[in-house]
Short mmCIF file of C-alpha atoms in Angstrom, two decimals:
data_model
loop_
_atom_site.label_atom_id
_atom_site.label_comp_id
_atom_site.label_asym_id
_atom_site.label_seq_id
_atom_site.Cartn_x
_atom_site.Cartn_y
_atom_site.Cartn_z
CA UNK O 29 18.23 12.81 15.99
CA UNK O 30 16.12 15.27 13.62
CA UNK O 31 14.33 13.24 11.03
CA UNK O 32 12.41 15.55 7.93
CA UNK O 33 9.84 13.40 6.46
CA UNK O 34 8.77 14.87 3.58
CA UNK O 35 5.71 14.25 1.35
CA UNK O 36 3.68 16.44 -1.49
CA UNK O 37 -0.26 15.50 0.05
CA UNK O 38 -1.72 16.74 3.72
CA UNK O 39 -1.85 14.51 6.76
CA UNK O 40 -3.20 13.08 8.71
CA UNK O 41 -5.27 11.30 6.12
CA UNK O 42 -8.73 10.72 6.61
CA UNK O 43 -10.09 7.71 4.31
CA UNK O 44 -7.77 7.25 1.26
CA UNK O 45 -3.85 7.30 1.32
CA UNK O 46 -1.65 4.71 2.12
CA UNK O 47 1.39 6.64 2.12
CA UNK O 48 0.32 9.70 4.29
CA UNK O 49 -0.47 6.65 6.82
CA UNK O 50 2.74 4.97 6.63
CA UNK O 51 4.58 7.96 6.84
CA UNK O 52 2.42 8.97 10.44
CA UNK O 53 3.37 5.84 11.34
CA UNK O 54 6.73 5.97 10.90
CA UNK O 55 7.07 9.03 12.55
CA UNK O 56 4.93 8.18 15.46
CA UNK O 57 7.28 5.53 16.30
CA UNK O 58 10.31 7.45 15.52
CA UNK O 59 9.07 10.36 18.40
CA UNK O 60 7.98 7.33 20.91
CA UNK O 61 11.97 6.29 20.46
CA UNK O 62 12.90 9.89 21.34
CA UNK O 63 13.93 11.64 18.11
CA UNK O 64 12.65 14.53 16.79
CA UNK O 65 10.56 14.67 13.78
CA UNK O 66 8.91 17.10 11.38
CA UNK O 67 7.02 16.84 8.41
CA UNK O 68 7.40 19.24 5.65
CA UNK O 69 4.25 18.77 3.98
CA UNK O 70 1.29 20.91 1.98
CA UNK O 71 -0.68 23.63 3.86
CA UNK O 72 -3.71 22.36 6.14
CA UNK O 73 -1.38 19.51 7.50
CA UNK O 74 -1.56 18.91 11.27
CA UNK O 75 0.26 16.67 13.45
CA UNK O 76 -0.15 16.31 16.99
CA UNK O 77 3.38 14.66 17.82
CA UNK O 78 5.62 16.04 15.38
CA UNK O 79 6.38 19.33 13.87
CA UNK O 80 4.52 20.62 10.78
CA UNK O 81 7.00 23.00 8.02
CA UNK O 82 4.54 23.97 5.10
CA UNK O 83 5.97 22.47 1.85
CA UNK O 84 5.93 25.76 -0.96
CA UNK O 85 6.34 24.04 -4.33
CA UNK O 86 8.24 27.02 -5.66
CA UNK O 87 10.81 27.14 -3.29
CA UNK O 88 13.77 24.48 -3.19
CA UNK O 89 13.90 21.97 -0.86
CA UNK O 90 17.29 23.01 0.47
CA UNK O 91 15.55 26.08 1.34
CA UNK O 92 12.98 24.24 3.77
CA UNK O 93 14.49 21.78 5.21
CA UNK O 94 15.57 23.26 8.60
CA UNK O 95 19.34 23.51 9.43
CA UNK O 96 18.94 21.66 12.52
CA UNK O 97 17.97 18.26 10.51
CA UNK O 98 20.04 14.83 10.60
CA UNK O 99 18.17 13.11 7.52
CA UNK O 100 15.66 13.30 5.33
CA UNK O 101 13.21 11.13 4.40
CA UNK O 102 11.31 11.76 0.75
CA UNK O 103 8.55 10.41 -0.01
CA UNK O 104 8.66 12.47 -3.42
CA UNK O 105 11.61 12.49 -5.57
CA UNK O 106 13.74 15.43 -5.23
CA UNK O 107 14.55 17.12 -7.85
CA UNK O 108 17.44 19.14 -6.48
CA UNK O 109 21.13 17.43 -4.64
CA UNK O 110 20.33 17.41 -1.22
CA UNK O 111 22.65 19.39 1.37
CA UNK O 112 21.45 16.61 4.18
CA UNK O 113 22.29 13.29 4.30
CA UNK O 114 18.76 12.10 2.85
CA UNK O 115 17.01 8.40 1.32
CA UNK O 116 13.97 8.98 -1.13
CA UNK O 117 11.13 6.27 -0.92
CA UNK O 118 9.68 4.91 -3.70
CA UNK O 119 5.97 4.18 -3.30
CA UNK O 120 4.58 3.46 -6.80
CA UNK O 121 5.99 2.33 -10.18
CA UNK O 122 7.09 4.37 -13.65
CA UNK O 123 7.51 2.44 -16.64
CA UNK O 124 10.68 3.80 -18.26
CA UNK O 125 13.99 3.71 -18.61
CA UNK O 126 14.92 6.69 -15.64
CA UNK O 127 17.39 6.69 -13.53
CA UNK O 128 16.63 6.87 -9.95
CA UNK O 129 17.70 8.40 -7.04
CA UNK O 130 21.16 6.47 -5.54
CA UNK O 131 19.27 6.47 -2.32
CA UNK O 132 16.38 5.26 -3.42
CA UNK O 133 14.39 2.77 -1.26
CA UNK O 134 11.73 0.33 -2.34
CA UNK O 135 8.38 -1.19 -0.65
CA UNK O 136 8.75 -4.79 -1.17
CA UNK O 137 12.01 -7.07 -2.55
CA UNK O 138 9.76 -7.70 -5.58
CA UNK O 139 9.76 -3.81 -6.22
CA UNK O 140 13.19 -3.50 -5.18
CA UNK O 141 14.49 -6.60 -7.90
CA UNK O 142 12.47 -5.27 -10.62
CA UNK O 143 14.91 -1.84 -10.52
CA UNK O 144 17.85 -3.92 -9.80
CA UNK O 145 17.94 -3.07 -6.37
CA UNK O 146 17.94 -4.82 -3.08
CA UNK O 147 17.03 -1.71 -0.69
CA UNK O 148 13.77 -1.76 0.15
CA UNK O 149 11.33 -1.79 3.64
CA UNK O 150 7.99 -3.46 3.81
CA UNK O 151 5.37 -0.83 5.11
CA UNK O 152 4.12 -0.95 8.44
CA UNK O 153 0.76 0.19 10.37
CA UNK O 154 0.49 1.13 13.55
CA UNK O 155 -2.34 -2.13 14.50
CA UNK O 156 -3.51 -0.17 18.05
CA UNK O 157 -5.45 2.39 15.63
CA UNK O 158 -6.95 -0.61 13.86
CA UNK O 159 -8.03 -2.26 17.02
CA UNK O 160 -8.51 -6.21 17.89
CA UNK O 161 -10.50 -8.28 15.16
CA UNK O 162 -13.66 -10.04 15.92
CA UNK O 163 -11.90 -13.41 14.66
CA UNK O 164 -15.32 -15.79 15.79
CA UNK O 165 -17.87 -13.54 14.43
CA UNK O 166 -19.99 -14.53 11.43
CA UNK O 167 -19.10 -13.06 7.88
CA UNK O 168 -21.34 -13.62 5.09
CA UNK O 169 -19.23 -11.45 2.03
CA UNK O 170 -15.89 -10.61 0.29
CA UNK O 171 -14.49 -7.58 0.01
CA UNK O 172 -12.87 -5.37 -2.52
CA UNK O 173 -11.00 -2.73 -1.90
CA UNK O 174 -9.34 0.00 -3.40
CA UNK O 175 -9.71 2.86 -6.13
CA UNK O 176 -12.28 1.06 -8.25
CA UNK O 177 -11.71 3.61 -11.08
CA UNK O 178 -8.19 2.88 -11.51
CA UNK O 179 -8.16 -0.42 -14.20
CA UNK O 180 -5.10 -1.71 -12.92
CA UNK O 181 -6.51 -2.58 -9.99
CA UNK O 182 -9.27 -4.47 -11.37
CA UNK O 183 -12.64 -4.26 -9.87
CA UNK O 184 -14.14 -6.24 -12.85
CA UNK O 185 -12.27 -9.22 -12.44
CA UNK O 186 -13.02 -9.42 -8.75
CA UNK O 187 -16.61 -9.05 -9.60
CA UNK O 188 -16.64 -11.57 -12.38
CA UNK O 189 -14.51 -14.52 -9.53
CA UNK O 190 -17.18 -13.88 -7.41
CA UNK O 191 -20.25 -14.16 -9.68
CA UNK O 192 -18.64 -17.14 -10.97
CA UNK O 193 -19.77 -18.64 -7.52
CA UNK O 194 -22.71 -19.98 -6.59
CA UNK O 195 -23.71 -17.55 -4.35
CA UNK O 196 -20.80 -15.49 -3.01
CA UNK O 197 -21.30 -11.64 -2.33
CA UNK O 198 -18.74 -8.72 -2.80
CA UNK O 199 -18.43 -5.46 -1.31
CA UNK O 200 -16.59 -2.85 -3.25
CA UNK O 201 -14.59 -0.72 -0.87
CA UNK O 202 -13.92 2.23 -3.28
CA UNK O 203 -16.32 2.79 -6.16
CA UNK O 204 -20.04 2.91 -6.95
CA UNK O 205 -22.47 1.01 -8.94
CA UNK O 206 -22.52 3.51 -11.91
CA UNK O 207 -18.92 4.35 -12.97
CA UNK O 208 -18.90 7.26 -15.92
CA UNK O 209 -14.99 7.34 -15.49
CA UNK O 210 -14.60 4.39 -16.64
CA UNK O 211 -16.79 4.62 -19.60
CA UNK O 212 -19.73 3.93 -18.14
CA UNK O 213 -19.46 0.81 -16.28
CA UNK O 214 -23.13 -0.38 -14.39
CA UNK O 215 -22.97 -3.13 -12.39
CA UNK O 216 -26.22 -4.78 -12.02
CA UNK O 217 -25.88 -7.74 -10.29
CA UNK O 218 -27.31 -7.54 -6.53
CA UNK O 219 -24.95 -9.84 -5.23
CA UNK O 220 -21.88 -6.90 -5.36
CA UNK O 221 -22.46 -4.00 -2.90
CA UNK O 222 -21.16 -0.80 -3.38
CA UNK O 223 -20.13 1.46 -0.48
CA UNK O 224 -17.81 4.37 -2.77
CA UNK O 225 -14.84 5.57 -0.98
CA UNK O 226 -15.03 4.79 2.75
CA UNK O 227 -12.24 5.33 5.33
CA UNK O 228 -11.81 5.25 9.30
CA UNK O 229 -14.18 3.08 11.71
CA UNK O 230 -16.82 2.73 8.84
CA UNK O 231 -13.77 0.83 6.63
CA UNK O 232 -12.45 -0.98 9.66
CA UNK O 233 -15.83 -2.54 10.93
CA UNK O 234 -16.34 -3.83 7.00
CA UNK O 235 -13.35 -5.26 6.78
CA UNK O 236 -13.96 -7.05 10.04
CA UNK O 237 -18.12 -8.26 8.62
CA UNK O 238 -15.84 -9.81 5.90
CA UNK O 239 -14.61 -13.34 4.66
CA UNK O 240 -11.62 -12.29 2.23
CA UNK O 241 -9.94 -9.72 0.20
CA UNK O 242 -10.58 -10.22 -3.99
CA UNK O 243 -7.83 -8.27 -5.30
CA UNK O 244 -7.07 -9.75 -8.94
CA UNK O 245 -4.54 -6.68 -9.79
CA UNK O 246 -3.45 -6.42 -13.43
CA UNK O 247 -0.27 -4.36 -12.53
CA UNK O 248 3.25 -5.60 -10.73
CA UNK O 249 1.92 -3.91 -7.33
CA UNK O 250 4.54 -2.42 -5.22
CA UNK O 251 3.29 -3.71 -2.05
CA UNK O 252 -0.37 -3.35 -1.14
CA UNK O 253 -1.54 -1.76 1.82
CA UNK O 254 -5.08 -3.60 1.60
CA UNK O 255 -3.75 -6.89 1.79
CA UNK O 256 -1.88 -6.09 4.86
CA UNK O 257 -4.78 -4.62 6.37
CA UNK O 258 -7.25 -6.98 4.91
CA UNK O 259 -5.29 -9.98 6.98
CA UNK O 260 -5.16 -8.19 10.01
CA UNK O 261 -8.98 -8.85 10.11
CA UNK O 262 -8.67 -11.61 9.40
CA UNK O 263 -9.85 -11.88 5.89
CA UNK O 264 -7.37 -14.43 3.10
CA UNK O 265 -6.35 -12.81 0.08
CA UNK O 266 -7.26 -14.22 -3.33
CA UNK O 267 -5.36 -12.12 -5.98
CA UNK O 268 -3.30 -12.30 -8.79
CA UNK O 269 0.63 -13.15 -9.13
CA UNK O 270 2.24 -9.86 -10.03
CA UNK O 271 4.34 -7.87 -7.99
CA UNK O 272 4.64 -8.33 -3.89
CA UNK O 273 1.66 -10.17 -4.24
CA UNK O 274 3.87 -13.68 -4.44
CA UNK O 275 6.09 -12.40 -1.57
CA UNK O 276 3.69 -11.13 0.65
CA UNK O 277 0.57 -13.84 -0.07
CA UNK O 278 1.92 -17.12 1.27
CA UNK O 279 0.09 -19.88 0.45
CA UNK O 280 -1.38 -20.11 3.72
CA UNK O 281 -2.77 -16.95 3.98
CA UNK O 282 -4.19 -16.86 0.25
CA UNK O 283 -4.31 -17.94 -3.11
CA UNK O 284 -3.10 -16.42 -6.61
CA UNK O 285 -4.29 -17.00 -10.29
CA UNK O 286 -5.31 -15.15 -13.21
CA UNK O 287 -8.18 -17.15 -13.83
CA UNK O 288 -11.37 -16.09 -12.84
CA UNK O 289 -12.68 -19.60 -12.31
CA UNK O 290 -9.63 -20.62 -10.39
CA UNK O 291 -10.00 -17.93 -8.07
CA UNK O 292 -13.78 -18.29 -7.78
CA UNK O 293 -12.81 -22.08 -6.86
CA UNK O 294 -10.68 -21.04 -3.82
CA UNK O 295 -13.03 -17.92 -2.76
CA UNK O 296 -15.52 -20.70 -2.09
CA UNK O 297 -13.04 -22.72 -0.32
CA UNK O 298 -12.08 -19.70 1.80
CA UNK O 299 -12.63 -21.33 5.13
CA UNK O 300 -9.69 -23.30 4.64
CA UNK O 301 -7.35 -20.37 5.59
CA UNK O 302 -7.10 -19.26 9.43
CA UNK O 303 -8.48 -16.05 10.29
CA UNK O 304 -5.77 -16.10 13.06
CA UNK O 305 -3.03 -16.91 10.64
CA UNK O 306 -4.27 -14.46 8.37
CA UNK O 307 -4.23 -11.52 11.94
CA UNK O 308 -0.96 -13.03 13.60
CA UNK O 309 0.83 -12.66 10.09
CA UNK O 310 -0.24 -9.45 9.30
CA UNK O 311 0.18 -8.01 12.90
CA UNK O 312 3.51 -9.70 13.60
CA UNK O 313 5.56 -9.48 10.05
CA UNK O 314 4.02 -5.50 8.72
CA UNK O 315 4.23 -3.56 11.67
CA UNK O 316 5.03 0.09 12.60
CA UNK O 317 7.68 -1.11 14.68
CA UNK O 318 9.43 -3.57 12.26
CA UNK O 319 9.13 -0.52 9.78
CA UNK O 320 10.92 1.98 11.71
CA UNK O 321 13.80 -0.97 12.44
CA UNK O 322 14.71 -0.96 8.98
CA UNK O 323 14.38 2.75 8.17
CA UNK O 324 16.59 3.62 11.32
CA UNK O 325 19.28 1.42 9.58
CA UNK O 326 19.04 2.95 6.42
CA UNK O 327 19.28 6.50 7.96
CA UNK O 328 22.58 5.22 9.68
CA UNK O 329 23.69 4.18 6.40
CA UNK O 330 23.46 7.39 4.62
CA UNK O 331 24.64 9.34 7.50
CA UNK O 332 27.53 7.53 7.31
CA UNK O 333 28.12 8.59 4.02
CA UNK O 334 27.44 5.51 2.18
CA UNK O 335 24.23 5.12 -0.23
CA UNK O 336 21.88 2.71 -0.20
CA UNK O 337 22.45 1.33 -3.92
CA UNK O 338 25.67 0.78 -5.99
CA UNK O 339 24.43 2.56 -8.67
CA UNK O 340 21.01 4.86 -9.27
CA UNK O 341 17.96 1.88 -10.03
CA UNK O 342 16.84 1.93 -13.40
CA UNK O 343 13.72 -0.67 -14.43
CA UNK O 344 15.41 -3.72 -16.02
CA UNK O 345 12.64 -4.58 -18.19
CA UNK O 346 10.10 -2.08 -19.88
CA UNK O 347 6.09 -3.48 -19.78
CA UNK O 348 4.85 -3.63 -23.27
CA UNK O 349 1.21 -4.18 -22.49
CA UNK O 350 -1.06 -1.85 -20.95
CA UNK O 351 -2.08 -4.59 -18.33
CA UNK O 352 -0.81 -7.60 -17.30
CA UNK O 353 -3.22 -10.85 -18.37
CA UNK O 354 -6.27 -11.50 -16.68
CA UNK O 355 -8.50 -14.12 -17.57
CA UNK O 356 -12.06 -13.93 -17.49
CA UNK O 357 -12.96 -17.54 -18.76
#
């Protein structure tokens, strides 16, 4: 069949942007199986297995989406009803009372629950462009890693569980040492290491020098692309409750508090977990493969003519506070 995956940013991607890699993956897999895809996606977009239709903002998507589709996958919420029959994934979170698309899918049960929902797909990566960990080697730091700028995700509390250590070091994957945009944040401990936003085999061969993931989010996080790829290599995850993070870190892959001191208590226990757990987990449960299993069903679902959700998903329960709790002492 003709699959349309559509999305509003260029691919391929070449440091940040989890969904512009799930989305490759997905239709990687989906052209190795023998359908036909194309991506309808902003100008300076390349793809060397699929074809490329040059998203125009001002044009409807009815208009773009080529005659000879089957389905169509969003990745943005359409605005418009959709001719095709079409499912719309949700990547992120709002925090309001609108109603989403009927067809909307969801990244992790957690994110699917939360919207009253039961339709969703854990992402997958394709693990051959990540190549095989160095599980033996010797790793001396933990790792951060994400946009550093963005509060929710919480860079200061993974630098305060490590410094609560004796003498654990972090590298932050994502930000720099002096941070105007977050009013003016300086970091002047030498035992965190700051490496700004990093992407391809310079990301990969840190993540494999490293002995965990800190990742003490203060937001209900949809899924979490960098804990999947963070346990690939190898590396537990010590994070916070909220969201997937529950469902996705079992306890033998990680730990979860929103105490600093608790975490820093478990970071320096971190050779308790199994780096092969940690890879076999990762590589076996949040695949490309497994991925494209579950969207193929849901594309047979709607082109059927049934949706994927009783009724459109609306967030059961508002968030009052600007963050969820994190604490320090």
């Amino acid at each position: 069949m003709h699959v349309v995956i559509v999305h509003n940013s260029k691919i391929p991607v070449l440091k940040y942007g989890g969904i512009e890699r799930v989305i490759w993956y997905l239709g990687k897999v989906l052209t190795q199986r023998g359908h036909k895809v194309s991506f309808l996606v902003p100008k300076d977009s390349s793809c060397t297995f699929g074809n490329v239709i040059i998203y125009d903002p001002q044009k409807q998507f009815n208009e773009q989406i080529p005659s000879s589709a089957d389905v169509v996958h969003f990745n943005m919420l359409p605005r418009e009803k959709i001719d095709k029959p079409y499912i719309f994934t949700m990547h992120g979170n709002v925090n309001d009372n609108t109603a989403l698309d009927i067809n909307t899918v969801f990244v992790s049960q957690n994110h699917a629950a939360r919207f009253g929902s039961s339709s969703y797909v854990y992402n997958g990566m394709d693990w051959d462009d990540y190549g095989k960990p160095d599980l033996n080697n010797e790793r001396s730091r933990f790792h951060f890693l994400g946009d550093a700028s963005w509060r929710i995700k919480n860079v200061k509390g993974a630098i305060q569980s490590i410094l609560r250590t004796p003498n654990e070091e972090l590298m932050v994957l994502g930000g720099n040492r002096l941070n105007f945009r977050m009013g003016f944040r300086y970091t002047p401990s030498k035992r965190i290491h700051f490496y700004g936003m990093v992407g391809g085999e310079k990301k990969l061969s840190l993540l494999n020098t490293s002995k965990g993931l800190v990742f003490p989010v203060r937001w209900h996080e949809p899924f979490g692309i960098a804990i999947t790829e963070s346990l690939y290599f190898g590396c537990p995850v010590f994070g916070t409750p909220y969201g997937s993070l529950p469902e996705i870190v079992q306890s033998d892959v990680g730990f979860l508090s929103t105490h600093a001191n608790e975490l820093a208590n478990a970071i320096v226990n971190s050779t308790a977990y199994s780096r092969k757990r940690c890879y076999e987990y990762a590589r076996d449960v949040f695949n490309a493969e497994k991925m494209t299993d579950a969207y193929l069903l849901k594309y047979e679902k709607v082109m059927n003519g049934e949706t994927l959700n009783e009724k459109p998903p609306q967030l059961l329960k508002i968030q009052e506070e600007k963050f969820l709790p994190w604490f320090s002492s």
